[in-house]
Short mmCIF file of C-alpha atoms in Angstrom, two decimals:
data_model
loop_
_atom_site.label_atom_id
_atom_site.label_comp_id
_atom_site.label_asym_id
_atom_site.label_seq_id
_atom_site.Cartn_x
_atom_site.Cartn_y
_atom_site.Cartn_z
CA ARG A 288 -37.35 82.98 89.42
CA PRO A 289 -34.09 83.36 87.52
CA GLU A 290 -31.41 85.64 88.83
CA TRP A 291 -30.93 87.31 85.45
CA LEU A 292 -34.36 88.98 85.84
CA GLY A 293 -33.16 90.57 89.04
CA PHE A 294 -34.93 88.19 91.44
CA PRO A 295 -33.25 85.95 94.00
CA PHE A 296 -32.79 82.52 92.50
CA GLN A 297 -34.70 79.59 94.03
CA ILE A 298 -33.38 76.08 93.65
CA HIS A 299 -36.08 73.45 93.92
CA LYS A 300 -34.95 70.48 95.88
CA ASP A 301 -38.29 68.81 95.12
CA PRO A 302 -38.60 67.98 91.45
CA GLU A 303 -41.11 70.12 89.56
CA LEU A 304 -44.61 68.78 88.89
CA PHE A 305 -45.58 68.68 85.23
CA GLN A 306 -48.82 67.95 83.36
CA ASN A 307 -47.10 66.40 80.35
CA VAL A 308 -43.61 65.86 78.96
CA SER A 309 -43.74 68.67 76.40
CA GLU A 310 -44.84 71.26 79.02
CA GLY A 311 -42.24 69.91 81.45
CA LEU A 312 -39.41 70.26 78.93
CA LYS A 313 -40.46 73.82 78.05
CA LYS A 314 -40.60 74.87 81.71
CA LEU A 315 -37.26 73.26 82.63
CA TYR A 316 -35.58 74.82 79.62
CA LYS A 317 -36.92 78.33 80.32
CA THR A 318 -36.34 78.37 84.08
CA LYS A 319 -33.16 76.32 84.54
CA LEU A 320 -31.18 75.91 81.32
CA PHE A 321 -31.87 79.11 79.36
CA PRO A 322 -30.50 81.47 82.10
CA LEU A 323 -27.17 79.59 82.01
CA GLU A 324 -27.08 79.63 78.18
CA ASP A 325 -27.93 83.34 78.08
CA THR A 326 -25.33 84.38 80.67
CA TYR A 327 -22.46 82.60 78.90
CA HIS A 328 -23.37 83.49 75.27
CA PHE A 329 -24.10 79.82 74.47
CA HIS A 330 -26.28 80.83 71.49
CA ASP A 331 -23.42 82.65 69.75
CA PHE A 332 -21.25 79.54 69.91
CA HIS A 333 -23.37 76.43 69.57
CA SER A 334 -27.05 76.58 68.84
CA PRO A 335 -29.84 79.20 68.93
CA ALA A 336 -32.24 79.26 71.88
CA LEU A 337 -35.05 76.71 71.78
CA GLU A 338 -38.64 77.82 71.27
CA ASP A 339 -42.02 76.33 72.17
CA ALA A 340 -42.42 74.95 68.63
CA ASP A 341 -39.22 72.90 69.11
CA PHE A 342 -40.93 71.00 71.93
CA ASP A 343 -44.38 70.73 70.29
CA ASN A 344 -43.61 69.80 66.70
CA LYS A 345 -44.11 66.37 65.10
CA PRO A 346 -41.15 64.03 64.67
CA MET A 347 -39.03 65.05 61.66
CA VAL A 348 -37.02 62.88 59.25
CA LEU A 349 -34.05 64.52 57.50
CA LEU A 350 -32.90 63.07 54.17
CA VAL A 351 -29.29 63.71 53.17
CA GLY A 352 -27.43 62.45 50.12
CA GLN A 353 -25.59 63.33 46.93
CA TYR A 354 -27.69 64.34 43.95
CA SER A 355 -29.58 61.59 42.14
CA THR A 356 -29.49 59.11 45.03
CA GLY A 357 -33.29 59.11 45.11
CA LYS A 358 -34.08 61.39 48.10
CA THR A 359 -37.13 63.08 46.57
CA THR A 360 -38.32 59.79 45.04
CA PHE A 361 -37.97 58.17 48.48
CA ILE A 362 -40.31 60.80 50.00
CA ARG A 363 -42.75 60.31 47.13
CA HIS A 364 -42.59 56.54 47.69
CA LEU A 365 -43.41 56.91 51.40
CA MET A 366 -46.33 59.26 50.81
CA GLU A 367 -47.51 57.75 47.50
CA GLN A 368 -48.26 61.26 46.34
CA ASP A 369 -46.42 64.11 44.60
CA PHE A 370 -45.71 67.13 46.78
CA PRO A 371 -45.61 70.82 45.73
CA GLY A 372 -42.19 71.96 44.50
CA MET A 373 -41.05 68.39 43.80
CA ARG A 374 -38.58 67.88 40.94
CA ILE A 375 -36.94 64.59 40.08
CA GLY A 376 -34.17 63.95 37.56
CA PRO A 377 -30.68 62.50 37.08
CA GLU A 378 -29.12 65.99 37.25
CA PRO A 379 -28.99 68.03 40.50
CA THR A 380 -32.68 68.99 40.72
CA THR A 381 -33.59 69.73 44.36
CA ASP A 382 -31.60 72.89 45.03
CA SER A 383 -33.64 73.88 48.08
CA PHE A 384 -34.40 72.61 51.55
CA ILE A 385 -38.03 71.49 51.35
CA ALA A 386 -39.92 70.81 54.59
CA VAL A 387 -42.77 68.49 53.59
CA MET A 388 -45.47 68.97 56.25
CA HIS A 389 -49.15 68.36 56.84
CA GLY A 390 -51.64 71.10 55.95
CA GLU A 391 -55.29 71.25 54.98
CA GLN A 392 -54.50 73.10 51.73
CA GLU A 393 -51.84 72.06 49.25
CA GLY A 394 -49.25 74.77 48.59
CA LEU A 395 -45.78 76.22 49.10
CA ILE A 396 -44.72 78.65 51.86
CA PRO A 397 -41.47 80.52 51.08
CA GLY A 398 -38.60 80.62 53.59
CA ASN A 399 -38.97 84.25 54.67
CA ALA A 400 -42.60 83.64 55.65
CA LEU A 401 -41.71 80.33 57.33
CA VAL A 402 -39.22 81.83 59.76
CA VAL A 403 -41.76 84.29 61.18
CA ASP A 404 -44.42 81.62 61.86
CA PRO A 405 -44.34 80.87 65.63
CA LYS A 406 -46.17 77.56 65.11
CA LYS A 407 -43.38 76.18 62.90
CA PRO A 408 -40.05 75.11 64.44
CA PHE A 409 -37.99 77.12 61.93
CA ARG A 410 -37.79 80.65 63.38
CA LYS A 411 -34.13 80.43 64.31
CA LEU A 412 -33.12 79.58 60.72
CA ASN A 413 -33.38 83.34 60.24
CA ALA A 414 -29.73 83.53 61.32
CA PHE A 415 -28.56 81.90 58.06
CA GLY A 416 -29.67 84.94 56.07
CA ASN A 417 -31.36 85.55 52.74
CA ALA A 418 -29.07 83.34 50.64
CA PHE A 419 -30.43 80.40 52.63
CA LEU A 420 -34.04 81.58 53.08
CA ASN A 421 -34.43 81.94 49.30
CA ARG A 422 -33.54 78.25 49.13
CA PHE A 423 -35.94 77.10 51.86
CA VAL A 424 -39.64 76.28 51.37
CA CYS A 425 -42.35 74.34 53.14
CA ALA A 426 -44.55 72.09 50.99
CA GLN A 427 -47.87 71.64 52.77
CA MET A 428 -50.46 69.05 51.80
CA PRO A 429 -53.09 66.77 53.29
CA ASN A 430 -51.50 63.29 53.51
CA ALA A 431 -51.97 60.49 56.06
CA VAL A 432 -48.19 59.93 56.50
CA LEU A 433 -47.65 63.63 57.28
CA GLU A 434 -50.20 63.54 60.10
CA SER A 435 -47.55 61.76 62.20
CA ILE A 436 -44.20 62.93 60.80
CA SER A 437 -42.67 65.76 58.73
CA ILE A 438 -39.92 65.10 56.17
CA ILE A 439 -37.08 67.44 55.21
CA ASP A 440 -35.69 67.07 51.67
CA THR A 441 -32.25 68.62 51.18
CA PRO A 442 -30.28 69.81 48.13
CA GLY A 443 -28.22 67.08 46.48
CA ILE A 444 -24.64 67.22 47.70
CA LEU A 445 -22.19 67.88 44.89
CA SER A 446 -18.50 67.23 44.56
CA GLY A 447 -15.80 69.80 43.98
CA GLU A 448 -14.88 73.12 45.56
CA LYS A 449 -16.87 75.46 43.28
CA GLN A 450 -20.28 74.19 44.42
CA ARG A 451 -19.44 74.85 48.05
CA ILE A 452 -18.59 78.47 47.25
CA SER A 453 -21.62 79.03 45.03
CA ARG A 454 -24.18 78.06 47.68
CA GLY A 455 -23.82 81.42 49.43
CA TYR A 456 -24.62 79.99 52.88
CA ASP A 457 -23.00 77.49 55.25
CA PHE A 458 -24.56 74.24 54.02
CA ALA A 459 -22.99 72.00 56.70
CA ALA A 460 -24.09 74.40 59.47
CA VAL A 461 -27.71 74.37 58.23
CA LEU A 462 -27.67 70.56 58.18
CA GLU A 463 -26.22 70.52 61.69
CA TRP A 464 -29.06 72.84 62.83
CA PHE A 465 -31.62 70.40 61.44
CA ALA A 466 -29.75 67.36 62.80
CA GLU A 467 -30.07 68.74 66.33
CA ARG A 468 -33.85 68.99 66.01
CA VAL A 469 -34.89 65.98 63.93
CA ASP A 470 -35.69 62.48 65.15
CA ARG A 471 -34.13 60.53 62.31
CA ILE A 472 -31.35 61.33 59.80
CA ILE A 473 -31.38 59.10 56.72
CA LEU A 474 -28.22 59.15 54.58
CA LEU A 475 -28.94 57.92 51.05
CA PHE A 476 -26.35 56.28 48.80
CA ASP A 477 -26.72 55.02 45.25
CA ALA A 478 -25.65 51.37 44.95
CA HIS A 479 -25.27 51.82 41.20
CA LYS A 480 -22.62 54.57 41.50
CA LEU A 481 -21.20 54.64 44.99
CA ASP A 482 -19.05 57.71 45.39
CA ILE A 483 -18.65 59.79 48.54
CA SER A 484 -17.58 63.33 47.63
CA ASP A 485 -15.54 65.61 49.88
CA GLU A 486 -18.57 67.74 50.68
CA PHE A 487 -20.58 64.65 51.64
CA SER A 488 -17.77 63.46 53.94
CA GLU A 489 -17.67 66.90 55.52
CA VAL A 490 -21.45 66.84 56.01
CA ILE A 491 -21.37 63.39 57.65
CA ARG A 492 -18.58 64.60 59.97
CA SER A 493 -20.63 67.69 60.89
CA LEU A 494 -23.40 65.33 62.09
CA LYS A 495 -20.87 63.75 64.45
CA ASN A 496 -22.84 63.97 67.70
CA HIS A 497 -26.01 62.55 66.23
CA GLU A 498 -24.97 59.01 65.27
CA ASP A 499 -27.85 57.64 67.37
CA LYS A 500 -30.31 59.29 64.95
CA MET A 501 -28.52 58.15 61.79
CA ARG A 502 -29.62 55.39 59.44
CA VAL A 503 -28.18 54.62 56.02
CA VAL A 504 -30.12 53.58 52.92
CA LEU A 505 -28.27 51.90 50.05
CA ASN A 506 -30.79 52.74 47.35
CA LYS A 507 -31.18 51.52 43.73
CA ALA A 508 -29.80 48.13 44.80
CA ASP A 509 -32.00 46.41 42.19
CA GLN A 510 -29.77 47.78 39.43
CA ILE A 511 -26.91 45.37 40.16
CA GLY A 512 -26.52 41.62 40.74
CA THR A 513 -25.89 39.94 44.09
CA GLN A 514 -22.10 39.66 43.75
CA GLN A 515 -21.70 43.36 42.86
CA LEU A 516 -24.12 44.31 45.63
CA MET A 517 -21.97 42.52 48.21
CA ARG A 518 -18.91 44.43 46.99
CA VAL A 519 -20.73 47.78 47.01
CA TYR A 520 -22.07 47.11 50.53
CA GLY A 521 -18.54 46.24 51.73
CA ALA A 522 -17.11 49.40 50.15
CA LEU A 523 -19.84 51.54 51.72
CA MET A 524 -19.24 50.12 55.21
CA TRP A 525 -15.49 50.68 54.83
CA SER A 526 -15.96 54.31 53.71
CA LEU A 527 -18.50 55.04 56.46
CA GLY A 528 -16.21 53.52 59.07
CA LYS A 529 -13.48 55.98 58.08
CA ILE A 530 -15.79 59.01 58.09
CA VAL A 531 -18.02 58.36 61.10
CA GLY A 532 -15.31 56.91 63.31
CA THR A 533 -17.53 55.20 65.90
CA PRO A 534 -17.06 51.62 67.09
CA GLU A 535 -20.75 50.84 66.45
CA VAL A 536 -21.81 50.02 62.93
CA ILE A 537 -24.57 52.29 61.53
CA ARG A 538 -27.61 50.31 60.39
CA VAL A 539 -27.71 50.11 56.59
CA TYR A 540 -30.96 49.27 54.76
CA ILE A 541 -30.51 47.84 51.27
CA GLY A 542 -33.28 48.15 48.72
CA SER A 543 -35.00 49.94 45.90
CA PHE A 544 -37.17 52.62 47.44
CA TRP A 545 -39.59 53.51 44.67
CA ALA A 546 -42.70 52.01 43.14
CA GLN A 547 -41.18 50.68 39.89
CA PRO A 548 -40.50 47.06 38.82
CA LEU A 549 -37.16 45.70 40.06
CA LEU A 550 -34.49 45.61 37.33
CA VAL A 551 -32.64 42.64 38.85
CA ALA A 552 -35.14 40.71 40.94
CA ASP A 553 -32.63 38.22 42.48
CA ASN A 554 -32.70 39.89 45.89
CA ARG A 555 -36.43 40.61 46.10
CA LYS A 556 -36.87 38.91 49.50
CA LEU A 557 -33.90 40.78 50.96
CA PHE A 558 -35.28 44.13 49.72
CA GLU A 559 -38.72 43.33 51.16
CA ALA A 560 -37.29 42.46 54.58
CA GLU A 561 -35.06 45.56 54.60
CA GLU A 562 -37.90 47.89 53.57
CA GLN A 563 -40.06 46.36 56.29
CA ASP A 564 -37.34 47.01 58.90
CA LEU A 565 -36.88 50.62 57.77
CA PHE A 566 -40.65 51.21 57.80
CA LYS A 567 -40.84 49.84 61.36
CA ASP A 568 -38.03 52.20 62.38
CA ILE A 569 -39.85 55.23 60.90
CA GLN A 570 -43.24 54.11 62.24
CA GLY A 571 -41.83 54.02 65.78
CA LEU A 572 -40.77 57.71 65.69
CA PRO A 573 -43.99 59.26 67.08
CA ARG A 574 -43.93 56.82 70.00
CA ASN A 575 -40.34 57.73 70.89
CA ALA A 576 -40.58 61.48 70.16
CA ALA A 577 -40.86 62.59 73.80
CA LEU A 578 -37.87 60.47 74.78
CA ARG A 579 -35.83 61.92 71.91
CA LYS A 580 -36.63 65.51 72.99
CA LEU A 581 -35.67 64.63 76.57
CA ASN A 582 -32.43 63.05 75.37
CA ASP A 583 -31.58 66.12 73.25
CA LEU A 584 -32.24 68.46 76.18
CA ILE A 585 -29.84 66.43 78.38
CA LYS A 586 -27.15 66.59 75.65
CA ARG A 587 -27.69 70.35 75.40
CA ALA A 588 -27.53 70.85 79.18
CA ARG A 589 -24.23 68.96 79.41
CA LEU A 590 -22.73 71.08 76.63
CA ALA A 591 -24.06 74.31 78.22
CA LYS A 592 -22.41 73.38 81.54
CA VAL A 593 -19.04 72.74 79.92
CA HIS A 594 -19.40 75.94 77.89
CA ALA A 595 -20.04 77.94 81.08
CA TYR A 596 -16.86 76.53 82.65
CA ILE A 597 -14.83 77.42 79.52
CA ILE A 598 -16.13 81.01 79.29
CA SER A 599 -15.75 81.69 83.03
CA SER A 600 -12.15 80.28 82.93
CA LEU A 601 -11.28 82.63 80.07
CA LYS A 602 -12.78 85.59 81.93
CA LYS A 603 -10.81 84.74 85.07
CA GLU A 604 -7.52 84.76 83.12
CA MET A 605 -8.14 88.15 81.44
CA PRO A 606 -6.22 91.20 82.80
CA ASN A 607 -8.30 94.13 84.07
CA MET A 608 -6.45 96.90 82.32
CA PHE A 609 -3.67 96.40 79.78
CA GLY A 610 -2.58 93.70 77.32
CA LYS A 611 -6.09 92.34 76.78
CA GLU A 612 -5.62 91.63 73.07
CA ASN A 613 -2.36 89.69 73.52
CA LYS A 614 -3.79 87.74 76.44
CA LYS A 615 -6.87 86.87 74.37
CA LYS A 616 -4.66 85.44 71.56
CA GLU A 617 -2.61 83.49 74.09
CA LEU A 618 -5.74 82.02 75.74
CA ILE A 619 -7.23 80.95 72.39
CA ALA A 620 -3.95 79.27 71.42
CA ASN A 621 -3.85 77.42 74.77
CA LEU A 622 -7.53 76.44 74.76
CA GLY A 623 -6.62 72.72 74.71
CA GLU A 624 -4.84 73.10 78.06
CA ILE A 625 -7.87 74.93 79.51
CA TYR A 626 -10.04 72.00 78.36
CA THR A 627 -7.77 69.54 80.18
CA ARG A 628 -7.81 71.61 83.36
CA ILE A 629 -11.64 71.87 83.39
CA GLU A 630 -11.92 68.16 82.63
CA LYS A 631 -9.84 67.27 85.72
CA GLU A 632 -11.25 69.95 88.00
CA HIS A 633 -14.93 69.16 87.40
CA GLN A 634 -14.67 65.45 86.44
CA ILE A 635 -16.17 66.03 82.98
CA SER A 636 -15.92 63.46 80.20
CA PRO A 637 -13.77 64.62 77.22
CA GLY A 638 -16.69 63.71 74.91
CA ASP A 639 -18.78 66.55 76.40
CA PHE A 640 -16.42 69.28 75.17
CA PRO A 641 -17.13 71.26 71.99
CA LYS A 642 -14.74 70.85 69.03
CA LEU A 643 -11.53 72.69 69.80
CA ALA A 644 -10.90 74.22 66.33
CA LYS A 645 -14.48 75.49 65.98
CA MET A 646 -14.41 76.98 69.47
CA GLN A 647 -11.11 78.77 68.77
CA GLU A 648 -12.51 80.16 65.51
CA ILE A 649 -15.62 81.65 67.21
CA LEU A 650 -13.63 82.96 70.22
CA ALA A 651 -11.41 85.01 67.88
CA ASN A 652 -14.42 87.27 67.11
CA GLN A 653 -15.72 87.57 70.70
CA ASP A 654 -15.24 90.41 73.18
CA PHE A 655 -13.79 88.67 76.26
CA SER A 656 -14.58 91.68 78.50
CA LYS A 657 -18.31 90.86 78.10
CA PHE A 658 -17.81 87.33 79.47
CA GLN A 659 -19.10 86.45 82.96
CA THR A 660 -17.24 84.82 85.83
CA VAL A 661 -18.56 81.57 87.31
CA LYS A 662 -22.07 81.81 88.80
CA PRO A 663 -22.58 78.76 91.04
CA LYS A 664 -26.36 79.25 91.35
CA LEU A 665 -26.93 79.02 87.61
CA LEU A 666 -24.80 75.85 87.41
CA GLU A 667 -26.53 74.36 90.46
CA ALA A 668 -29.92 74.91 88.79
CA VAL A 669 -28.80 72.87 85.76
CA GLU A 670 -27.26 70.20 88.03
CA ASP A 671 -30.57 70.04 89.90
CA MET A 672 -32.46 69.70 86.61
CA LEU A 673 -30.22 66.81 85.49
CA ALA A 674 -30.24 65.08 88.87
CA ASN A 675 -33.91 65.44 89.89
CA ASP A 676 -36.30 66.90 87.32
CA ILE A 677 -35.19 64.72 84.41
CA ALA A 678 -35.87 61.56 86.45
CA LYS A 679 -39.40 62.83 87.12
CA LEU A 680 -39.95 63.52 83.43
CA MET A 681 -38.60 60.08 82.55
CA THR A 682 -41.41 58.49 84.58
CA LEU A 683 -43.89 60.76 82.81
CA VAL A 684 -42.52 59.67 79.39
CA ARG A 685 -43.23 56.05 80.29
CA GLN A 686 -46.74 56.92 81.51
CA GLU A 687 -47.49 58.88 78.33
CA GLU A 688 -46.26 56.01 76.16
CA ALA A 689 -48.47 53.54 78.04
CA ALA A 690 -51.52 55.81 77.84
CA MET A 691 -51.19 56.35 74.08
CA PRO A 692 -52.75 53.77 71.80
CA SER A 693 -49.76 52.40 69.87
CA GLN A 694 -48.94 55.54 67.95
CA SER A 695 -47.35 54.82 64.61
CA VAL A 696 -47.10 56.35 61.15
CA GLN A 697 -50.03 55.33 58.93
CA GLY A 698 -50.95 55.81 55.27
CA GLY A 699 -48.90 55.90 52.06
CA ALA A 700 -46.45 53.07 51.50
CA PHE A 701 -46.87 51.98 55.14
CA GLU A 702 -50.32 50.59 54.22
CA GLY A 703 -49.06 48.50 51.30
CA THR A 704 -47.14 46.18 53.58
CA MET A 705 -50.35 45.22 55.41
CA ASN A 706 -52.49 44.14 52.49
CA GLY A 707 -53.62 40.52 52.06
CA PRO A 708 -51.08 38.02 50.77
CA PHE A 709 -48.56 40.83 50.10
CA GLY A 710 -47.96 41.52 53.77
CA HIS A 711 -44.37 40.82 54.81
CA GLY A 712 -43.77 37.11 55.45
CA TYR A 713 -47.25 36.06 54.33
CA GLY A 714 -47.34 32.35 53.53
CA GLU A 715 -43.81 31.78 54.87
CA GLY A 716 -42.58 30.03 58.00
CA ALA A 717 -45.39 29.55 60.50
CA GLY A 718 -47.72 31.31 58.04
CA GLU A 719 -47.22 28.63 55.37
CA GLY A 720 -50.53 27.04 54.37
CA ILE A 721 -52.56 29.87 55.93
CA ASP A 722 -55.05 29.96 53.07
CA GLU A 723 -55.06 26.24 52.18
CA LEU A 724 -58.03 24.03 53.00
CA GLU A 725 -55.86 21.09 54.03
CA TRP A 726 -53.72 21.06 57.19
CA VAL A 727 -50.25 22.05 55.91
CA VAL A 728 -48.47 19.63 58.32
CA ALA A 729 -50.26 16.69 56.62
CA ARG A 730 -47.87 16.98 53.64
CA ASP A 731 -44.90 15.65 55.61
CA LYS A 732 -46.89 13.73 58.22
CA PRO A 733 -46.05 10.24 56.78
CA THR A 734 -42.33 10.95 57.35
CA TYR A 735 -42.97 12.20 60.89
CA ASP A 736 -45.24 9.17 61.59
CA GLU A 737 -42.40 6.76 60.81
CA ILE A 738 -40.28 8.40 63.52
CA PHE A 739 -43.28 8.59 65.87
CA TYR A 740 -43.89 4.81 65.76
CA THR A 741 -40.21 3.99 66.38
CA LEU A 742 -40.68 5.73 69.77
CA SER A 743 -43.15 2.96 70.87
CA PRO A 744 -46.17 5.16 71.69
CA VAL A 745 -48.46 4.01 74.51
CA ASN A 746 -52.22 4.55 73.89
CA GLY A 747 -51.25 6.50 70.75
CA LYS A 748 -49.04 8.98 72.61
CA VAL A 749 -45.33 9.47 73.37
CA SER A 750 -44.05 10.92 76.64
CA GLY A 751 -42.19 14.19 76.99
CA ALA A 752 -38.91 12.40 77.72
CA LEU A 753 -39.09 10.32 74.52
CA ALA A 754 -40.17 13.29 72.40
CA LYS A 755 -37.29 15.33 73.86
CA LYS A 756 -34.72 12.70 72.76
CA GLU A 757 -35.98 13.04 69.20
CA MET A 758 -36.40 16.84 69.24
CA VAL A 759 -32.86 17.59 70.50
CA LYS A 760 -31.49 15.97 67.32
CA SER A 761 -32.40 19.26 65.62
CA LYS A 762 -29.55 20.86 67.69
CA LEU A 763 -31.87 23.78 68.52
CA PRO A 764 -31.35 25.21 72.03
CA ASN A 765 -33.67 24.14 74.86
CA THR A 766 -35.23 27.60 75.05
CA VAL A 767 -36.51 27.20 71.48
CA LEU A 768 -37.50 23.55 71.85
CA GLY A 769 -39.40 24.41 75.05
CA LYS A 770 -41.40 26.99 73.10
CA ILE A 771 -42.08 24.46 70.32
CA TRP A 772 -43.25 21.92 72.93
CA LYS A 773 -45.63 24.49 74.42
CA LEU A 774 -47.13 25.21 70.98
CA ALA A 775 -47.29 21.55 69.89
CA ASP A 776 -48.85 20.11 73.09
CA VAL A 777 -52.21 21.55 72.07
CA ASP A 778 -54.29 19.74 74.71
CA LYS A 779 -51.69 20.44 77.44
CA ASP A 780 -51.63 16.80 78.69
CA GLY A 781 -47.82 16.48 78.79
CA PHE A 782 -47.83 13.92 75.94
CA LEU A 783 -47.80 14.18 72.14
CA ASP A 784 -50.09 12.15 69.85
CA ASP A 785 -49.16 11.57 66.20
CA GLU A 786 -50.64 14.90 65.03
CA GLU A 787 -49.01 16.91 67.81
CA PHE A 788 -45.69 15.15 67.16
CA ALA A 789 -45.96 16.02 63.44
CA LEU A 790 -46.74 19.63 64.41
CA ALA A 791 -43.66 19.79 66.68
CA ASN A 792 -41.48 18.60 63.78
CA HIS A 793 -43.10 21.09 61.42
CA LEU A 794 -42.30 23.94 63.86
CA ILE A 795 -38.71 22.68 64.16
CA LYS A 796 -38.47 22.85 60.36
CA VAL A 797 -39.88 26.41 60.40
CA LYS A 798 -37.20 27.47 62.89
CA LEU A 799 -34.38 25.69 61.07
CA GLU A 800 -35.35 27.52 57.87
CA GLY A 801 -34.68 30.80 59.69
CA HIS A 802 -38.22 31.96 60.46
CA GLU A 803 -39.54 33.16 63.80
CA LEU A 804 -41.94 31.05 65.86
CA PRO A 805 -45.41 32.47 66.57
CA THR A 806 -46.28 33.45 70.16
CA ASP A 807 -49.58 31.56 69.92
CA LEU A 808 -50.40 28.68 67.59
CA PRO A 809 -52.13 30.09 64.47
CA GLU A 810 -55.52 28.55 63.65
CA HIS A 811 -54.37 26.92 60.40
CA LEU A 812 -51.68 24.94 62.30
CA ILE A 813 -54.04 23.49 64.93
CA PRO A 814 -54.33 19.71 64.26
CA PRO A 815 -57.75 18.82 62.72
CA SER A 816 -58.72 16.55 65.64
CA LYS A 817 -58.04 19.37 68.16
CA ARG A 818 -59.97 22.17 66.41
CA GLY A 819 -63.02 21.78 68.63
CA LEU A 820 -60.98 22.27 71.86
#
């Protein structure tokens, strides 16, 4: 039991036993991490304490963008249904944070009621005060998409100083609060008028530690031609590179995310492929939710450890009697040096430290006499959690994933990509000729036959060695050609007859045109003479 309740503290050398990941995370947080956070005032500096709802809630997707980039329309497109409180227009329309969630009855729950509901993960938003809570609502409705995920719509980001002042609450801090708890952050940009305002840059910078959750959507890309689109894409990547400042490139999805006809249809296939990729990314969120929560808890534990070292160092330096105020100012000014000392002393990576300027700002309003000196048992408990318990939970995550039938987001726009000939890639590549009566390979078979007979077949078949000589002319690597051979040698006799040889060449053509090869040979590609096998 934790020391802060007045009981002697037990450190478990054997990892805890948990029924499921969510219960395990809750228990570890309450027994091992929360006591450390509480002792060193972590919640005043970084992030409010976590609650049960934070571990139990569905995956959340946060949409961020300037006004009129199509955030609300994007949500409507995914769900294929209007939601309560929805307003769409070219002017700044969404002026509230709207949590779009599943509920049996359609309706709106205002912010003040939301933050007292223990089942919703929003209780700690109370700290942002009435100015924010009057601008926060939950739109509940029965919708298949919302059974697996919740979506947070945010106010359109404006440019200029006056808007920042008129909000009445710390917009970037609220976004940072959400960013910590969501599974995916989607930044929307308008390809038709690409402009990144100061406030938007500031917001993207405030999401600094969550690049792994970030995806970018370049929306309304059907409003411009290919050449302009290339320029806009280049400009966006350049701007993002300056703001985000990571060596990895954030994944950008280009498209037109609404259910209207495309204005410039030149890039239709590109938009389809991009939308498909983005849908796959969102559909995978429920499956990876436990891993994301585990990952976020590890990030939090590392920060809490560093924070404890910083606070205990400051306490150690404070005089007992006189000159406290001057010493406090001196310590805040020299915080960078304290960081360096802790980094060397405890072998901590510089990336684990909180932002220096923000830390100095908060410390200015803190009473240093209330700080605690270093408590090794609390730190050891967190070390033990990171070293032993997390590994145990990791195994449980894998078991839970395997036990779940492939969980993915269903309904809404996610269904449209599955239907008949409008499924992605239908009738292309290996799927070409899927609904034709005649064998699709027969079209080019005369050409392939000419090559086949130059290879001097014996008993109507050519050997693997002879076929290989011909197949390597495609310049495809052996790994690919080996797969093609496996698919084309339908009767598995180590030789190819004229139909199998034609099939091998057809699959080479499919690959050279940039399509993927199927794992198993689809029925419509099986040579007519082999269909009874």
